[in-house]
Short mmCIF file of C-alpha atoms in Angstrom, two decimals:
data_model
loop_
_atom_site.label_atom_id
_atom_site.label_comp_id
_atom_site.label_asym_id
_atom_site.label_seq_id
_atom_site.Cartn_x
_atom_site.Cartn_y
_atom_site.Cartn_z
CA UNK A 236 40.75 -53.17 -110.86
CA UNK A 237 44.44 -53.54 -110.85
CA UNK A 238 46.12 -56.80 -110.99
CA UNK A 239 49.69 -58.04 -111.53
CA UNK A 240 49.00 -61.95 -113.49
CA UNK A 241 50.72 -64.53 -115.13
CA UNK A 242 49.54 -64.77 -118.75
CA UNK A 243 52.70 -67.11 -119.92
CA UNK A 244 54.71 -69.38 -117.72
CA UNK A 245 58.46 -68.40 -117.30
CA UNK A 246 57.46 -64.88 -118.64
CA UNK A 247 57.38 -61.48 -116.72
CA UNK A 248 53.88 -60.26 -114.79
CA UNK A 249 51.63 -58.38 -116.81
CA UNK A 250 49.74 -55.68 -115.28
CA UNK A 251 46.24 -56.19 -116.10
CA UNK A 252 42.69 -54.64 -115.86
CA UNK A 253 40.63 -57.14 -114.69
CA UNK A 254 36.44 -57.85 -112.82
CA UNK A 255 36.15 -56.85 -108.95
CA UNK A 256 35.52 -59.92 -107.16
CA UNK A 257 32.51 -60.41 -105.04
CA UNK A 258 32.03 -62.19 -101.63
CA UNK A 259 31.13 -65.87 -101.84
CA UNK A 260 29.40 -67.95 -99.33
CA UNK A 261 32.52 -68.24 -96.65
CA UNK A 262 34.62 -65.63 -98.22
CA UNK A 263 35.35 -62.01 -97.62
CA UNK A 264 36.65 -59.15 -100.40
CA UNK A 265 39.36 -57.61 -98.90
CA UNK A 266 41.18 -54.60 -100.13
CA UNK A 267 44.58 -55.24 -100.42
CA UNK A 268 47.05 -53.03 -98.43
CA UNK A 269 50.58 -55.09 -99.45
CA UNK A 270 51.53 -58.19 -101.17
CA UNK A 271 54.51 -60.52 -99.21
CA UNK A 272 56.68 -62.11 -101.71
CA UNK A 273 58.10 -65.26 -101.48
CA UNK A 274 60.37 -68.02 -103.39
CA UNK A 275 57.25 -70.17 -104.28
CA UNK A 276 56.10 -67.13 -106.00
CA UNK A 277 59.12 -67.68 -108.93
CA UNK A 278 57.89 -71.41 -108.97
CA UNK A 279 54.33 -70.51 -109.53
CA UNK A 280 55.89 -68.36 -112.42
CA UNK A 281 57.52 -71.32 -114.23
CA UNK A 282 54.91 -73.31 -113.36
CA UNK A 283 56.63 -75.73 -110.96
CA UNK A 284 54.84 -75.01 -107.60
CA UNK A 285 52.95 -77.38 -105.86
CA UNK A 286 49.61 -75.64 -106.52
CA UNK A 287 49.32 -74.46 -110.52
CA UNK A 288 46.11 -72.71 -111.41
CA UNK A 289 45.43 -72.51 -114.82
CA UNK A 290 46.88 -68.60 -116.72
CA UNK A 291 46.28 -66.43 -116.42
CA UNK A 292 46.32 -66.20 -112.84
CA UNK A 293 47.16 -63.60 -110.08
CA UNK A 294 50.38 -63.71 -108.10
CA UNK A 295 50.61 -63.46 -104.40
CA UNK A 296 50.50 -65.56 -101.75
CA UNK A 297 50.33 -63.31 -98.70
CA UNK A 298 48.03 -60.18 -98.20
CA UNK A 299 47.56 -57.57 -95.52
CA UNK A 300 44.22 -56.17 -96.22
CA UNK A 301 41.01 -53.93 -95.06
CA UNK A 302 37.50 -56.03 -95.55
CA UNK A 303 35.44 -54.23 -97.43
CA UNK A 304 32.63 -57.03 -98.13
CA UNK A 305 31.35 -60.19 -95.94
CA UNK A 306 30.07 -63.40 -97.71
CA UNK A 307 27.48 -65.38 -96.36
CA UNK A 308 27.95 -67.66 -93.01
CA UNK A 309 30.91 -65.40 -92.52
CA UNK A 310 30.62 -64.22 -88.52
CA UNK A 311 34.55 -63.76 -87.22
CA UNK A 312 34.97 -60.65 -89.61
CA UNK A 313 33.48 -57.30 -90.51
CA UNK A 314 34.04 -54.48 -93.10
CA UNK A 315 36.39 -52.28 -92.04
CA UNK A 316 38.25 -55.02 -90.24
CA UNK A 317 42.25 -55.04 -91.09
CA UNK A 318 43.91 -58.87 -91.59
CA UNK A 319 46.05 -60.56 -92.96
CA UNK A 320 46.02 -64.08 -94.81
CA UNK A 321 48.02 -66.52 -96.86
CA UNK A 322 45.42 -66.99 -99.84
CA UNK A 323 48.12 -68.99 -102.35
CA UNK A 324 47.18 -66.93 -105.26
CA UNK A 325 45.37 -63.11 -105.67
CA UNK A 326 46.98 -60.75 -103.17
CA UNK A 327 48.68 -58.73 -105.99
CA UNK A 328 45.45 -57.02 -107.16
CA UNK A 329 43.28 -54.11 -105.30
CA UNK A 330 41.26 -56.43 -104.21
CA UNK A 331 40.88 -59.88 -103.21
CA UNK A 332 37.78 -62.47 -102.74
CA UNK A 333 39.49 -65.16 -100.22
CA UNK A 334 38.36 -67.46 -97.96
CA UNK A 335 37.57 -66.50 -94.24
CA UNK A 336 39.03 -69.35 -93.01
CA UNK A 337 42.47 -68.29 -94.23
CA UNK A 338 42.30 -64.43 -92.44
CA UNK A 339 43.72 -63.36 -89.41
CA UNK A 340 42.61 -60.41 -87.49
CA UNK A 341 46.11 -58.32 -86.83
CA UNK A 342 47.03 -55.93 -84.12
CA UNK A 343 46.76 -52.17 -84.19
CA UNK A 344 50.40 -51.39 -84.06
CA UNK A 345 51.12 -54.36 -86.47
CA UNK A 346 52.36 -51.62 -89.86
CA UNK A 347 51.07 -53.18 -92.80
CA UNK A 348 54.11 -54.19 -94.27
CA UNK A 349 55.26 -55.99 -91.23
CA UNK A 350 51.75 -57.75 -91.48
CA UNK A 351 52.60 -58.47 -95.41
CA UNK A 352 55.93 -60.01 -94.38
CA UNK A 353 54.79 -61.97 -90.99
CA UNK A 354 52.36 -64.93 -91.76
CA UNK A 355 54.15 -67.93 -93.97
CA UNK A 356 57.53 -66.43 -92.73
CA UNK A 357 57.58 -66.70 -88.97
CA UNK A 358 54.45 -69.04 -89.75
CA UNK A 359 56.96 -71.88 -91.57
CA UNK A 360 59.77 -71.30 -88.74
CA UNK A 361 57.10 -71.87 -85.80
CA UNK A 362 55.28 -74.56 -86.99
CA UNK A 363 58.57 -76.57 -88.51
CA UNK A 364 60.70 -75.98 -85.15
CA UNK A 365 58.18 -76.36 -82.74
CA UNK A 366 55.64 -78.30 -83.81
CA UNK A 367 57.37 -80.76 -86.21
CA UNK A 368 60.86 -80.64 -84.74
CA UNK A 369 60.45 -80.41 -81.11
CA UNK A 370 63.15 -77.46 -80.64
CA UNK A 371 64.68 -77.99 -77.05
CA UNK A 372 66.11 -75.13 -75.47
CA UNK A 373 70.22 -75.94 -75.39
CA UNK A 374 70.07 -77.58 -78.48
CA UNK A 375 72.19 -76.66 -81.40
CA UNK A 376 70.13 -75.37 -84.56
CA UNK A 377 71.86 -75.44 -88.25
CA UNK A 378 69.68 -72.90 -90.70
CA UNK A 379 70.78 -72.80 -94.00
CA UNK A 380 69.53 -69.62 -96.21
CA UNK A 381 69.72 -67.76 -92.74
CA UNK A 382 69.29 -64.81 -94.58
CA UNK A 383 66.31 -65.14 -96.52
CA UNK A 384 62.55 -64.46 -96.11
CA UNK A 385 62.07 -67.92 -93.82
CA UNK A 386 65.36 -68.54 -92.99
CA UNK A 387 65.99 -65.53 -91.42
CA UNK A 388 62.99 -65.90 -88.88
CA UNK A 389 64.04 -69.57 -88.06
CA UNK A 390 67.34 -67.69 -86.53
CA UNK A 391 65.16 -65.10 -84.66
CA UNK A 392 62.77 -67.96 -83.63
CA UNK A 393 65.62 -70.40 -83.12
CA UNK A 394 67.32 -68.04 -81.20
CA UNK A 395 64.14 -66.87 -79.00
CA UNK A 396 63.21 -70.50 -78.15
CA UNK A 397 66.79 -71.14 -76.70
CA UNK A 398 68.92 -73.21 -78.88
CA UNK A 399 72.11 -72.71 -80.30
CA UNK A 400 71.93 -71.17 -83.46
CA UNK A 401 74.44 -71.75 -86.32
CA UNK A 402 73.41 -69.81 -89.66
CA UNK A 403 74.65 -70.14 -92.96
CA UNK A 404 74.19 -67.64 -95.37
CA UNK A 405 76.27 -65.96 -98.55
CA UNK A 406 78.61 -63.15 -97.89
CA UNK A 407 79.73 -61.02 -95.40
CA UNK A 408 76.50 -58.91 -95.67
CA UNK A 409 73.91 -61.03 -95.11
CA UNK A 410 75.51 -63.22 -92.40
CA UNK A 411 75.62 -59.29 -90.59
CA UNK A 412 71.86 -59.61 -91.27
CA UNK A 413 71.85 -63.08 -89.31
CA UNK A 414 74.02 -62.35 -86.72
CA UNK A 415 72.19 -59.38 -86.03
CA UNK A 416 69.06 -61.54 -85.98
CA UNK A 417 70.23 -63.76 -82.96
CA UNK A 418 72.92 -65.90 -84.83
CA UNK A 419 75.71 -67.58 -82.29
CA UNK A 420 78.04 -68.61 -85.11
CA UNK A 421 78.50 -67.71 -89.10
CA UNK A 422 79.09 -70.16 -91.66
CA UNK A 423 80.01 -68.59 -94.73
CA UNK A 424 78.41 -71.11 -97.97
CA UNK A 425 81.04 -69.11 -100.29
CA UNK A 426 84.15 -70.05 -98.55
CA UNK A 427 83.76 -72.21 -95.69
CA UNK A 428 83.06 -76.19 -95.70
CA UNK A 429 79.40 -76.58 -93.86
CA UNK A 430 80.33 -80.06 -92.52
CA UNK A 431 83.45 -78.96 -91.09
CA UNK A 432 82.51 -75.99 -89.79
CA UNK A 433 79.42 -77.80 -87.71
CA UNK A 434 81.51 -80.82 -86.22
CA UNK A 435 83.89 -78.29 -84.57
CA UNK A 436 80.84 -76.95 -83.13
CA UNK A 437 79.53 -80.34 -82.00
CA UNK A 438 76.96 -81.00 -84.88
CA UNK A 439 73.59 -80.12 -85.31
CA UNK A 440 70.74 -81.10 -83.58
CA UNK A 441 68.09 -79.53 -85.60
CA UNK A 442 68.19 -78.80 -89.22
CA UNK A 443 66.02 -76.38 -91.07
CA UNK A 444 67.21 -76.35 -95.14
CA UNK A 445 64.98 -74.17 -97.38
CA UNK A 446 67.85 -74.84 -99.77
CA UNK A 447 68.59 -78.48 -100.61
CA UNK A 448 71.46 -79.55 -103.03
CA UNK A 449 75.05 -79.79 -101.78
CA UNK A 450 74.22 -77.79 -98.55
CA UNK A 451 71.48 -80.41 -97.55
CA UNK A 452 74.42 -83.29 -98.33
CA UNK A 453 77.04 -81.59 -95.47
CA UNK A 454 74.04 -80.73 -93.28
CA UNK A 455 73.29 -84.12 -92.95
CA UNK A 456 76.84 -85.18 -92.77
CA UNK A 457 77.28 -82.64 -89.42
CA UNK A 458 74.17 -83.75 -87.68
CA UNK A 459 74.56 -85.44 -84.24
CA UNK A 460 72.65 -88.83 -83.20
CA UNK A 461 69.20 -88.67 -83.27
CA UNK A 462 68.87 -85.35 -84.86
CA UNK A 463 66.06 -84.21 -87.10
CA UNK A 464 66.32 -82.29 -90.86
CA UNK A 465 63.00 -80.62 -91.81
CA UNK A 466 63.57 -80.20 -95.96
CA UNK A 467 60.89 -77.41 -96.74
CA UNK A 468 62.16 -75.67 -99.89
CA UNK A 469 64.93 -76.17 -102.63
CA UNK A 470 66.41 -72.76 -103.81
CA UNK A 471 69.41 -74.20 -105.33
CA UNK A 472 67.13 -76.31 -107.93
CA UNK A 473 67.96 -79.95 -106.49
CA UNK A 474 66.13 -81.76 -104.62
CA UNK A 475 68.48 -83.99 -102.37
CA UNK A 476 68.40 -87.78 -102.81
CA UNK A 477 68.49 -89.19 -98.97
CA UNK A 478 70.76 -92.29 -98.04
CA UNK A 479 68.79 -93.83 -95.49
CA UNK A 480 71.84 -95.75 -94.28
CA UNK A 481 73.16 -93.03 -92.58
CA UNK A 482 69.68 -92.23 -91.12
CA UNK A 483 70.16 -95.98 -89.69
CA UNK A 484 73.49 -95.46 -87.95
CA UNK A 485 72.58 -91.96 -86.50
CA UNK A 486 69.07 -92.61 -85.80
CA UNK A 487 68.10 -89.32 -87.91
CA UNK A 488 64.70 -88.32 -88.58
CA UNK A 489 64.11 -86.48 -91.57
CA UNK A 490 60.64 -84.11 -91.50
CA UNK A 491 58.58 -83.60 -94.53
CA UNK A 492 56.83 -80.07 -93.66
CA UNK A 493 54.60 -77.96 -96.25
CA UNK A 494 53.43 -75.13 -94.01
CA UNK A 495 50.56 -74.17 -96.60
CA UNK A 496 49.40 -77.57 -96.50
CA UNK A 497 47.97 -77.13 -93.09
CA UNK A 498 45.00 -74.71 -94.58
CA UNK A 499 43.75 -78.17 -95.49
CA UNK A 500 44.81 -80.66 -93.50
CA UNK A 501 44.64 -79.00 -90.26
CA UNK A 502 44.23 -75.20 -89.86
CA UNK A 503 44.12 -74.79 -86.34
CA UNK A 504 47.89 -75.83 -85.95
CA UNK A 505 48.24 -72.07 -88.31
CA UNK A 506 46.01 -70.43 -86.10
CA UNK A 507 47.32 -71.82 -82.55
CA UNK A 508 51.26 -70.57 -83.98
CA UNK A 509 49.72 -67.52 -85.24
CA UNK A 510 48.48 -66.52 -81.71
CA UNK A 511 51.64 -67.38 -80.25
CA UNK A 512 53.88 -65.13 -82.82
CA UNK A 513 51.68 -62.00 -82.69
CA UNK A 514 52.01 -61.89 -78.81
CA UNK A 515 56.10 -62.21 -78.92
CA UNK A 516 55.24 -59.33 -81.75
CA UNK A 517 53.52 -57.36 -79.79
CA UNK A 518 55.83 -57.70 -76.76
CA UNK A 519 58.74 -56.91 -79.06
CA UNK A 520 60.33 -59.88 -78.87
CA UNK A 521 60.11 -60.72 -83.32
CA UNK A 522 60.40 -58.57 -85.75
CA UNK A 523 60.42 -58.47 -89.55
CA UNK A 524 63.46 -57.87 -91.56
CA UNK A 525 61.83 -56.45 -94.96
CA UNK A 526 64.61 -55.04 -97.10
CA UNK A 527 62.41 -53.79 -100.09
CA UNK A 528 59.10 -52.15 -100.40
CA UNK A 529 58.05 -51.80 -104.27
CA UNK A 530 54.75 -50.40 -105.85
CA UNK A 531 52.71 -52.76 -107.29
CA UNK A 532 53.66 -51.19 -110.72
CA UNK A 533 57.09 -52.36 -110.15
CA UNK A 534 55.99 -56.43 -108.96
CA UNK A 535 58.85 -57.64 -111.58
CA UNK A 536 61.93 -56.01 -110.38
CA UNK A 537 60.58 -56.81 -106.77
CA UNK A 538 60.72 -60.70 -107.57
CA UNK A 539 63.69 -59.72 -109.57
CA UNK A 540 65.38 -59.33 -106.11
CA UNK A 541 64.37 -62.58 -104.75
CA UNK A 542 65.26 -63.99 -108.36
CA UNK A 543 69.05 -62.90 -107.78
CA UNK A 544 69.21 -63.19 -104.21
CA UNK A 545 69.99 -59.63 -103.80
CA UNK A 546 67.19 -58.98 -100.63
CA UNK A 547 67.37 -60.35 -97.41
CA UNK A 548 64.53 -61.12 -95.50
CA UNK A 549 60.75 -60.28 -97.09
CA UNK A 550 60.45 -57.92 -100.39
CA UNK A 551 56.88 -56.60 -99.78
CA UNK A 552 54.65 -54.92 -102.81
CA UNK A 553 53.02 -52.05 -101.84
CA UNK A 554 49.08 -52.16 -103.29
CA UNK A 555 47.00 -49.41 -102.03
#
């Protein structure tokens, strides 16, 4: 079969000819429909992601997929069955052997690259402003890369659980994207000065920074007493160095989140937000913004767009 892998760190994918997989005990083969792309997906590439497997590897974190085979002990799925899970690694090959622990049964009039683009996006916005952050209706959200794959859904979220929603994104263009996404007021990170721009607003409340860097630095300069910055990704390659003086004087909180960590340390907090967001998606309330849809041929250029921050919202691969 067909599969898009790593065989040198910082180097393009190579499209490879490699064994079907087979069904372990707990795991199902699934045949992969389309491949979600995301930012740890360049890290895995130069070898700086959390999780690094040894290469050559597979690329692809996020799957929607048919079953085709059932491993033993496995009872919640059947062939024929479509899902979608975040598996980490694998999803850009025909087929997948993953864990059944990590699938998802998906609604009928879920397409499959809305199912491709769905899980760790609206799954990291859920989890980090409801379940970590305690988003209050009325109060004021700040969401920095509010035009990328995550940030983007923490506006639409943000927006849908009734705060405030202040996104800051590059360019005219993709603060369009935002504001059409829910946005109440546009921060441009070109031109305008974050921390200014969020005390005449009042401050922020609640933070949500896939970014880091400089942005984090005004972000946390702009936040009101007693508000709480969830950190969960650093696209502008620096990793912000916290002065916990002014977390003293404000009373700030600052939330460590890894939304993939959950698989481990506690699944069913996935599973319970997964519920919830496929019900607001099947009563129209979400909806994913995927600019791109590549073959799986053309898996480079696809991250290329991610690489030069030239998509806005997912990039999904199509497989099969």
């Amino acid at each position: 079969m067909r599969a898009m892998q790593v065989t040198e760190l910082g180097k393009p994918l190579s499209l490879r000819d490699i064994p079907h997989p087979s069904a372990g005990a707990g795991q199902v083969v699934v045949k992969v429909h389309t491949c979600g792309l995301n930012f740890g997906d360049l890290l895995a590439i130069k070898g700086t992601y959390q999780e690094r497997p040894d290469v050559p590897f597979t690329l692809g974190m996020e799957l929607c997929g048919t079953v085709t085979e059932v491993g033993q002990g496995v009872t919640r799925f059947t062939a024929g069955q479509r899902i979608a899970a975040y598996c980490g690694f694998d999803a850009l090959a025909d087929f997948a052997a993953i864990s059944a622990d990590i699938c998802v049964p998906i609604p009928d009039v879920m397409s499959d690259e809305d199912a491709a683009a769905f899980l760790i996006a609206y799954g990291t916005s859920h989890v980090a402003l409801d379940y970590k952050a305690h988003l209050r209706a009325g109060e004021r959200l700040l969401v920095l890369g509010a035009s990328g794959g995550v940030g983007l859904t923490a506006v639409e979220l943000g927006k849908l659980m009734g705060a405030e929603v202040i996104a800051v994104a590059r360019g005219a263009q993709k603060l369009e994207v935002a504001k059409a996404a829910g946005a109440d007021h546009l921060i441009d990170s070109e031109t305008d000065d974050i921390r200014d721009c969020v005390k005449a607003l009042g401050g922020a409340d609640v933070v949500y920074d896939p970014i880091g860097g400089d942005q984090f630095k005004a972000a946390l300069r702009a936040c009101r007493p007693e508000a709480r910055l969830i950190p969960l990704g650093f696209a502008s390659g620096e990793v912000p160095q916290i002065p916990a003086n002014h977390l003293l004087v404000k009373n700030l909180t600052v939330i460590g989140f890894y939304w993939g960590g959950y698989t481990r340390v506690n699944p069913k907090v996935l599973t319970d937000s997964f519920e919830v967001l496929t019900d607001w998606y099947v009563a129209g309330k979400i909806k994913p913004h995927v600019s791109h849809v590549l073959p799986l041929e053309q898996a480079n250029e696809a991250l290329d767009l991610l690489r030069t921050r030239k998509a806005t919202g997912k990039v999904v691969v199509r497989v099969a």
